[in-house]
C-alpha cells in the first residue's frame, strides 16, 4: 500500500496544489480544512506523514501538532506564512520534523516530504541499539530507558529518533551541531538553534524517564551521550 499523506490546509487552491503534486509522486492524499477534522482523520486513518498549516480554523496548527505528538511520532511538516525564527523554533519545540514557508515551490514540498519519509522509514541491519540505559529499536522506531524501576518507553518525534539513533551508533563521539544537521536535518537552511531545540526536548524526555544527564551538552562544541563503555 502506498504512503498516505494528510494535508491540513484551509485554502482550497493551496491544498489542490500540494495534493496534486503528491498524487503525481504516487502518494495517497487526504485533506482536512480545519484542526478538528485533521485530528479526527489522524485518529481514523493513521497517515504516514502530515503536512500541517499553522493558521487553520477550529484548532491552530500548533494545537494539532501538540495533540499528534501526544499520540505518537507521525512525521509532521509545518507549512506557514510566518517566516520568523521564533515561529519555526516553536514548531520544532513542539515536535515538528520540518517546516516550509509560504509561498513555496511545490517541488520543494515534494522533496521535503520524501526526505522526511526516507528518514522516518529508514531501516538498518542492526535491529536494536543499546547504549547505557538507552534502548533504540530501529525497526519499531521505539526508544526506551532501562532504569531501577524497570523499562520506560519514551515518545520521541521522528527527528529526535534520528538524532538519538545516529549518536548511539558512535556512543563515545562528541557530535557538533553541524554534524547532526548534516546527518539528521539535511534539507534547507537549518539553523544550529534548531538542533539545540531538539536536543533540549530529548534531554527533558530522557530525564523524565530516569536517564538524568545521559544526553550531555558540551559548551561551544556540541552534544554527546554520557556513556563510558
CSV table of N, CA and C in Angstrom, one decimal, residues 21-122:
chain,number,residue,atom,x,y,z
A,21,UNK,N,0.6,17.5,-6.6
A,21,UNK,CA,2.0,17.1,-6.7
A,21,UNK,C,2.3,15.8,-6.0
A,22,UNK,N,1.7,15.7,-4.8
A,22,UNK,CA,2.0,14.4,-4.1
A,22,UNK,C,1.4,13.2,-4.8
A,23,UNK,N,0.2,13.4,-5.3
A,23,UNK,CA,-0.5,12.4,-6.1
A,23,UNK,C,0.3,11.9,-7.3
A,24,UNK,N,1.0,12.9,-8.0
A,24,UNK,CA,1.8,12.5,-9.1
A,24,UNK,C,3.0,11.7,-8.7
A,25,UNK,N,3.4,11.8,-7.5
A,25,UNK,CA,4.6,11.1,-7.0
A,25,UNK,C,4.2,9.7,-6.4
A,26,UNK,N,2.9,9.4,-6.5
A,26,UNK,CA,2.4,8.1,-6.1
A,26,UNK,C,1.9,8.0,-4.7
A,27,UNK,N,1.9,9.1,-4.0
A,27,UNK,CA,1.3,9.1,-2.6
A,27,UNK,C,-0.2,9.2,-2.6
A,28,UNK,N,-0.8,8.6,-1.7
A,28,UNK,CA,-2.2,8.8,-1.5
A,28,UNK,C,-2.4,10.0,-0.6
A,29,UNK,N,-3.4,10.8,-0.8
A,29,UNK,CA,-3.6,12.1,0.0
A,29,UNK,C,-5.0,12.2,0.5
A,30,UNK,N,-5.2,12.8,1.7
A,30,UNK,CA,-6.5,13.1,2.2
A,30,UNK,C,-6.3,14.5,2.8
A,31,UNK,N,-7.4,15.3,2.7
A,31,UNK,CA,-7.3,16.7,3.1
A,31,UNK,C,-8.2,17.0,4.3
A,32,UNK,N,-7.8,17.9,5.1
A,32,UNK,CA,-8.6,18.4,6.2
A,32,UNK,C,-8.5,19.9,6.2
A,33,UNK,N,-9.7,20.6,6.3
A,33,UNK,CA,-9.7,22.0,6.2
A,33,UNK,C,-9.7,22.7,7.5
A,34,UNK,N,-9.7,22.0,8.6
A,34,UNK,CA,-9.6,22.6,9.9
A,34,UNK,C,-8.9,21.6,10.9
A,35,UNK,N,-8.5,22.2,12.1
A,35,UNK,CA,-7.8,21.4,13.0
A,35,UNK,C,-8.5,20.2,13.6
A,36,UNK,N,-9.8,20.4,13.8
A,36,UNK,CA,-10.5,19.3,14.4
A,36,UNK,C,-10.7,18.1,13.5
A,37,UNK,N,-11.0,18.4,12.2
A,37,UNK,CA,-11.1,17.4,11.2
A,37,UNK,C,-9.7,16.7,11.1
A,38,UNK,N,-8.7,17.4,11.1
A,38,UNK,CA,-7.3,16.9,11.0
A,38,UNK,C,-7.1,15.8,12.1
A,39,UNK,N,-7.4,16.2,13.3
A,39,UNK,CA,-7.2,15.2,14.4
A,39,UNK,C,-8.1,14.0,14.3
A,40,UNK,N,-9.3,14.2,13.8
A,40,UNK,CA,-10.2,13.0,13.6
A,40,UNK,C,-9.7,12.1,12.5
A,41,UNK,N,-9.2,12.7,11.4
A,41,UNK,CA,-8.6,11.9,10.3
A,41,UNK,C,-7.3,11.2,10.7
A,42,UNK,N,-6.5,11.9,11.5
A,42,UNK,CA,-5.3,11.3,12.0
A,42,UNK,C,-5.6,10.1,12.9
A,43,UNK,N,-6.6,10.2,13.7
A,43,UNK,CA,-7.0,9.1,14.6
A,43,UNK,C,-7.6,7.9,13.8
A,44,UNK,N,-8.4,8.2,12.8
A,44,UNK,CA,-9.0,7.2,12.0
A,44,UNK,C,-8.1,6.5,11.0
A,45,UNK,N,-7.3,7.3,10.3
A,45,UNK,CA,-6.6,6.8,9.1
A,45,UNK,C,-5.1,6.5,9.4
A,46,UNK,N,-4.5,7.0,10.5
A,46,UNK,CA,-3.1,6.8,10.8
A,46,UNK,C,-2.2,7.1,9.6
A,47,UNK,N,-2.2,8.3,9.1
A,47,UNK,CA,-1.4,8.7,8.0
A,47,UNK,C,0.1,8.5,8.2
A,48,UNK,N,0.9,8.3,7.2
A,48,UNK,CA,2.3,8.1,7.3
A,48,UNK,C,3.0,9.5,7.5
A,49,UNK,N,2.4,10.6,7.1
A,49,UNK,CA,3.0,11.9,7.2
A,49,UNK,C,1.9,12.9,7.2
A,50,UNK,N,2.1,14.0,7.9
A,50,UNK,CA,1.1,15.1,8.0
A,50,UNK,C,1.8,16.4,7.5
A,51,UNK,N,1.2,17.1,6.6
A,51,UNK,CA,1.6,18.5,6.2
A,51,UNK,C,0.6,19.4,6.8
A,52,UNK,N,1.0,20.3,7.7
A,52,UNK,CA,0.1,21.0,8.6
A,52,UNK,C,0.3,22.5,8.5
A,53,UNK,N,-0.7,23.2,8.0
A,53,UNK,CA,-0.6,24.6,8.0
A,53,UNK,C,-0.8,25.2,9.4
A,54,UNK,N,-0.2,26.3,9.8
A,54,UNK,CA,-0.3,26.8,11.1
A,54,UNK,C,-1.6,27.5,11.3
A,55,UNK,N,-2.0,28.4,10.4
A,55,UNK,CA,-3.2,29.2,10.5
A,55,UNK,C,-4.4,28.5,9.9
A,56,UNK,N,-5.1,27.6,10.7
A,56,UNK,CA,-6.3,26.9,10.3
A,56,UNK,C,-7.4,27.1,11.3
A,57,UNK,N,-8.6,26.9,10.9
A,57,UNK,CA,-9.8,27.1,11.8
A,57,UNK,C,-9.8,26.0,12.9
A,58,UNK,N,-10.7,26.3,13.9
A,58,UNK,CA,-11.1,25.4,15.0
A,58,UNK,C,-9.9,25.3,15.9
A,59,UNK,N,-8.9,24.5,15.5
A,59,UNK,CA,-7.6,24.4,16.3
A,59,UNK,C,-6.5,24.8,15.4
A,60,UNK,N,-5.6,25.6,15.9
A,60,UNK,CA,-4.5,26.0,15.0
A,60,UNK,C,-3.5,24.9,14.9
A,61,UNK,N,-2.5,25.1,14.0
A,61,UNK,CA,-1.5,24.1,13.7
A,61,UNK,C,-0.7,23.7,14.9
A,62,UNK,N,-0.4,24.6,15.7
A,62,UNK,CA,0.4,24.2,16.9
A,62,UNK,C,-0.4,23.3,17.8
A,63,UNK,N,-1.7,23.6,18.0
A,63,UNK,CA,-2.5,22.8,18.8
A,63,UNK,C,-2.6,21.4,18.2
A,64,UNK,N,-2.8,21.3,16.9
A,64,UNK,CA,-2.9,20.0,16.3
A,64,UNK,C,-1.6,19.2,16.4
A,65,UNK,N,-0.5,19.9,16.2
A,65,UNK,CA,0.8,19.3,16.3
A,65,UNK,C,1.0,18.7,17.7
A,66,UNK,N,0.7,19.5,18.7
A,66,UNK,CA,0.8,19.0,20.1
A,66,UNK,C,0.0,17.8,20.4
A,67,UNK,N,-1.2,17.8,19.8
A,67,UNK,CA,-2.1,16.6,20.0
A,67,UNK,C,-1.6,15.4,19.3
A,68,UNK,N,-1.0,15.6,18.1
A,68,UNK,CA,-0.4,14.4,17.3
A,68,UNK,C,0.8,13.9,18.1
A,69,UNK,N,1.6,14.8,18.7
A,69,UNK,CA,2.7,14.3,19.4
A,69,UNK,C,2.4,13.5,20.7
A,70,UNK,N,1.2,13.9,21.3
A,70,UNK,CA,0.8,13.1,22.4
A,70,UNK,C,0.4,11.7,22.0
A,71,UNK,N,0.0,11.5,20.8
A,71,UNK,CA,-0.4,10.2,20.3
A,71,UNK,C,0.7,9.4,19.8
A,72,UNK,N,1.8,10.0,19.3
A,72,UNK,CA,2.9,9.2,18.8
A,72,UNK,C,3.9,10.0,18.0
A,73,UNK,N,4.5,9.4,17.0
A,73,UNK,CA,5.6,10.0,16.3
A,73,UNK,C,5.4,10.2,14.8
A,74,UNK,N,4.1,10.3,14.4
A,74,UNK,CA,3.9,10.6,13.0
A,74,UNK,C,4.7,11.8,12.5
A,75,UNK,N,5.5,11.6,11.4
A,75,UNK,CA,6.2,12.8,10.9
A,75,UNK,C,5.3,13.9,10.5
A,76,UNK,N,5.7,15.1,10.9
A,76,UNK,CA,4.9,16.3,10.6
A,76,UNK,C,5.7,17.4,10.0
A,77,UNK,N,5.3,17.9,8.9
A,77,UNK,CA,5.9,19.1,8.2
A,77,UNK,C,5.0,20.3,8.4
A,78,UNK,N,5.4,21.3,9.1
A,78,UNK,CA,4.6,22.5,9.2
A,78,UNK,C,4.7,23.4,7.9
A,79,UNK,N,3.6,23.9,7.5
A,79,UNK,CA,3.5,24.9,6.4
A,79,UNK,C,3.0,26.2,6.9
A,80,UNK,N,3.8,27.2,6.8
A,80,UNK,CA,3.5,28.5,7.5
A,80,UNK,C,3.8,29.7,6.6
A,81,UNK,N,3.1,30.8,6.8
A,81,UNK,CA,3.4,32.0,6.1
A,81,UNK,C,4.3,32.9,7.1
A,82,UNK,N,4.6,32.4,8.2
A,82,UNK,CA,5.3,33.1,9.3
A,82,UNK,C,6.8,32.8,9.1
A,83,UNK,N,7.5,33.7,8.4
A,83,UNK,CA,8.9,33.4,8.2
A,83,UNK,C,9.8,34.1,9.3
A,84,UNK,N,9.5,33.7,10.5
A,84,UNK,CA,10.2,34.2,11.7
A,84,UNK,C,10.9,33.0,12.4
A,85,UNK,N,12.1,33.2,12.8
A,85,UNK,CA,12.8,32.2,13.5
A,85,UNK,C,12.1,31.6,14.7
A,86,UNK,N,11.4,32.5,15.5
A,86,UNK,CA,10.7,32.1,16.7
A,86,UNK,C,9.6,31.2,16.4
A,87,UNK,N,8.9,31.5,15.3
A,87,UNK,CA,7.8,30.7,14.9
A,87,UNK,C,8.3,29.3,14.5
A,88,UNK,N,9.4,29.2,13.7
A,88,UNK,CA,9.9,28.0,13.3
A,88,UNK,C,10.4,27.2,14.6
A,89,UNK,N,11.1,27.9,15.5
A,89,UNK,CA,11.6,27.2,16.7
A,89,UNK,C,10.4,26.7,17.5
A,90,UNK,N,9.3,27.5,17.6
A,90,UNK,CA,8.1,27.0,18.3
A,90,UNK,C,7.6,25.7,17.8
A,91,UNK,N,7.5,25.6,16.4
A,91,UNK,CA,7.0,24.4,15.8
A,91,UNK,C,8.0,23.2,16.1
A,92,UNK,N,9.3,23.5,16.0
A,92,UNK,CA,10.2,22.4,16.3
A,92,UNK,C,10.2,22.0,17.7
A,93,UNK,N,10.0,23.0,18.6
A,93,UNK,CA,10.0,22.7,20.0
A,93,UNK,C,8.8,21.8,20.4
A,94,UNK,N,7.7,22.0,19.7
A,94,UNK,CA,6.5,21.1,20.0
A,94,UNK,C,6.7,19.7,19.4
A,95,UNK,N,7.5,19.7,18.3
A,95,UNK,CA,7.8,18.3,17.8
A,95,UNK,C,7.7,18.2,16.3
A,96,UNK,N,7.7,19.3,15.5
A,96,UNK,CA,7.7,19.2,14.0
A,96,UNK,C,9.0,18.7,13.5
A,97,UNK,N,8.9,17.9,12.4
A,97,UNK,CA,10.1,17.4,11.8
A,97,UNK,C,10.8,18.3,10.8
A,98,UNK,N,10.0,19.2,10.3
A,98,UNK,CA,10.5,20.1,9.3
A,98,UNK,C,9.4,21.2,9.1
A,99,UNK,N,9.8,22.3,8.4
A,99,UNK,CA,8.8,23.4,8.1
A,99,UNK,C,9.1,24.0,6.7
A,100,UNK,N,8.0,24.5,6.1
A,100,UNK,CA,8.1,25.1,4.8
A,100,UNK,C,7.4,26.4,4.9
A,101,UNK,N,8.0,27.4,4.3
A,101,UNK,CA,7.4,28.8,4.4
A,101,UNK,C,6.7,29.1,3.1
A,102,UNK,N,5.5,29.7,3.2
A,102,UNK,CA,4.8,30.2,2.0
A,102,UNK,C,5.3,31.5,1.6
A,103,UNK,N,5.3,31.9,0.3
A,103,UNK,CA,5.0,31.0,-0.8
A,103,UNK,C,6.1,30.0,-1.0
A,104,UNK,N,5.7,28.8,-1.5
A,104,UNK,CA,6.7,27.7,-1.7
A,104,UNK,C,6.6,27.2,-3.1
A,105,UNK,N,7.7,26.5,-3.5
A,105,UNK,CA,7.8,25.8,-4.7
A,105,UNK,C,7.2,24.4,-4.5
A,106,UNK,N,6.2,24.0,-5.2
A,106,UNK,CA,5.6,22.6,-4.9
A,106,UNK,C,6.6,21.5,-5.0
A,107,UNK,N,7.6,21.7,-5.9
A,107,UNK,CA,8.6,20.6,-6.0
A,107,UNK,C,9.5,20.5,-4.7
A,108,UNK,N,9.6,21.7,-4.0
A,108,UNK,CA,10.3,21.7,-2.8
A,108,UNK,C,9.5,20.9,-1.7
A,109,UNK,N,8.2,21.1,-1.7
A,109,UNK,CA,7.3,20.3,-0.8
A,109,UNK,C,7.5,18.8,-1.0
A,110,UNK,N,7.5,18.4,-2.3
A,110,UNK,CA,7.6,17.0,-2.6
A,110,UNK,C,9.0,16.5,-2.1
A,111,UNK,N,10.0,17.3,-2.3
A,111,UNK,CA,11.4,16.9,-1.9
A,111,UNK,C,11.5,16.8,-0.4
A,112,UNK,N,10.9,17.7,0.3
A,112,UNK,CA,10.9,17.7,1.8
A,112,UNK,C,10.1,16.4,2.3
A,113,UNK,N,8.9,16.2,1.7
A,113,UNK,CA,8.1,15.0,2.1
A,113,UNK,C,8.9,13.7,1.9
A,114,UNK,N,9.6,13.6,0.8
A,114,UNK,CA,10.3,12.4,0.5
A,114,UNK,C,11.5,12.2,1.5
A,115,UNK,N,12.2,13.3,1.8
A,115,UNK,CA,13.3,13.3,2.7
A,115,UNK,C,12.9,12.9,4.1
A,116,UNK,N,11.8,13.5,4.6
A,116,UNK,CA,11.3,13.2,5.9
A,116,UNK,C,10.8,11.7,6.0
A,117,UNK,N,10.1,11.3,5.0
A,117,UNK,CA,9.7,9.9,5.0
A,117,UNK,C,10.9,8.9,4.9
A,118,UNK,N,11.9,9.3,4.1
A,118,UNK,CA,13.1,8.4,4.0
A,118,UNK,C,13.7,8.3,5.3
A,119,UNK,N,13.8,9.4,6.1
A,119,UNK,CA,14.5,9.3,7.4
A,119,UNK,C,13.6,8.5,8.4
A,120,UNK,N,12.3,8.8,8.3
A,120,UNK,CA,11.4,8.2,9.3
A,120,UNK,C,11.3,6.7,9.1
A,121,UNK,N,11.3,6.3,7.8
A,121,UNK,CA,11.1,4.9,7.5
A,121,UNK,C,12.3,4.1,7.2
A,122,UNK,N,13.5,4.7,7.4
A,122,UNK,CA,14.8,4.0,7.1
A,122,UNK,C,14.9,2.8,8.0
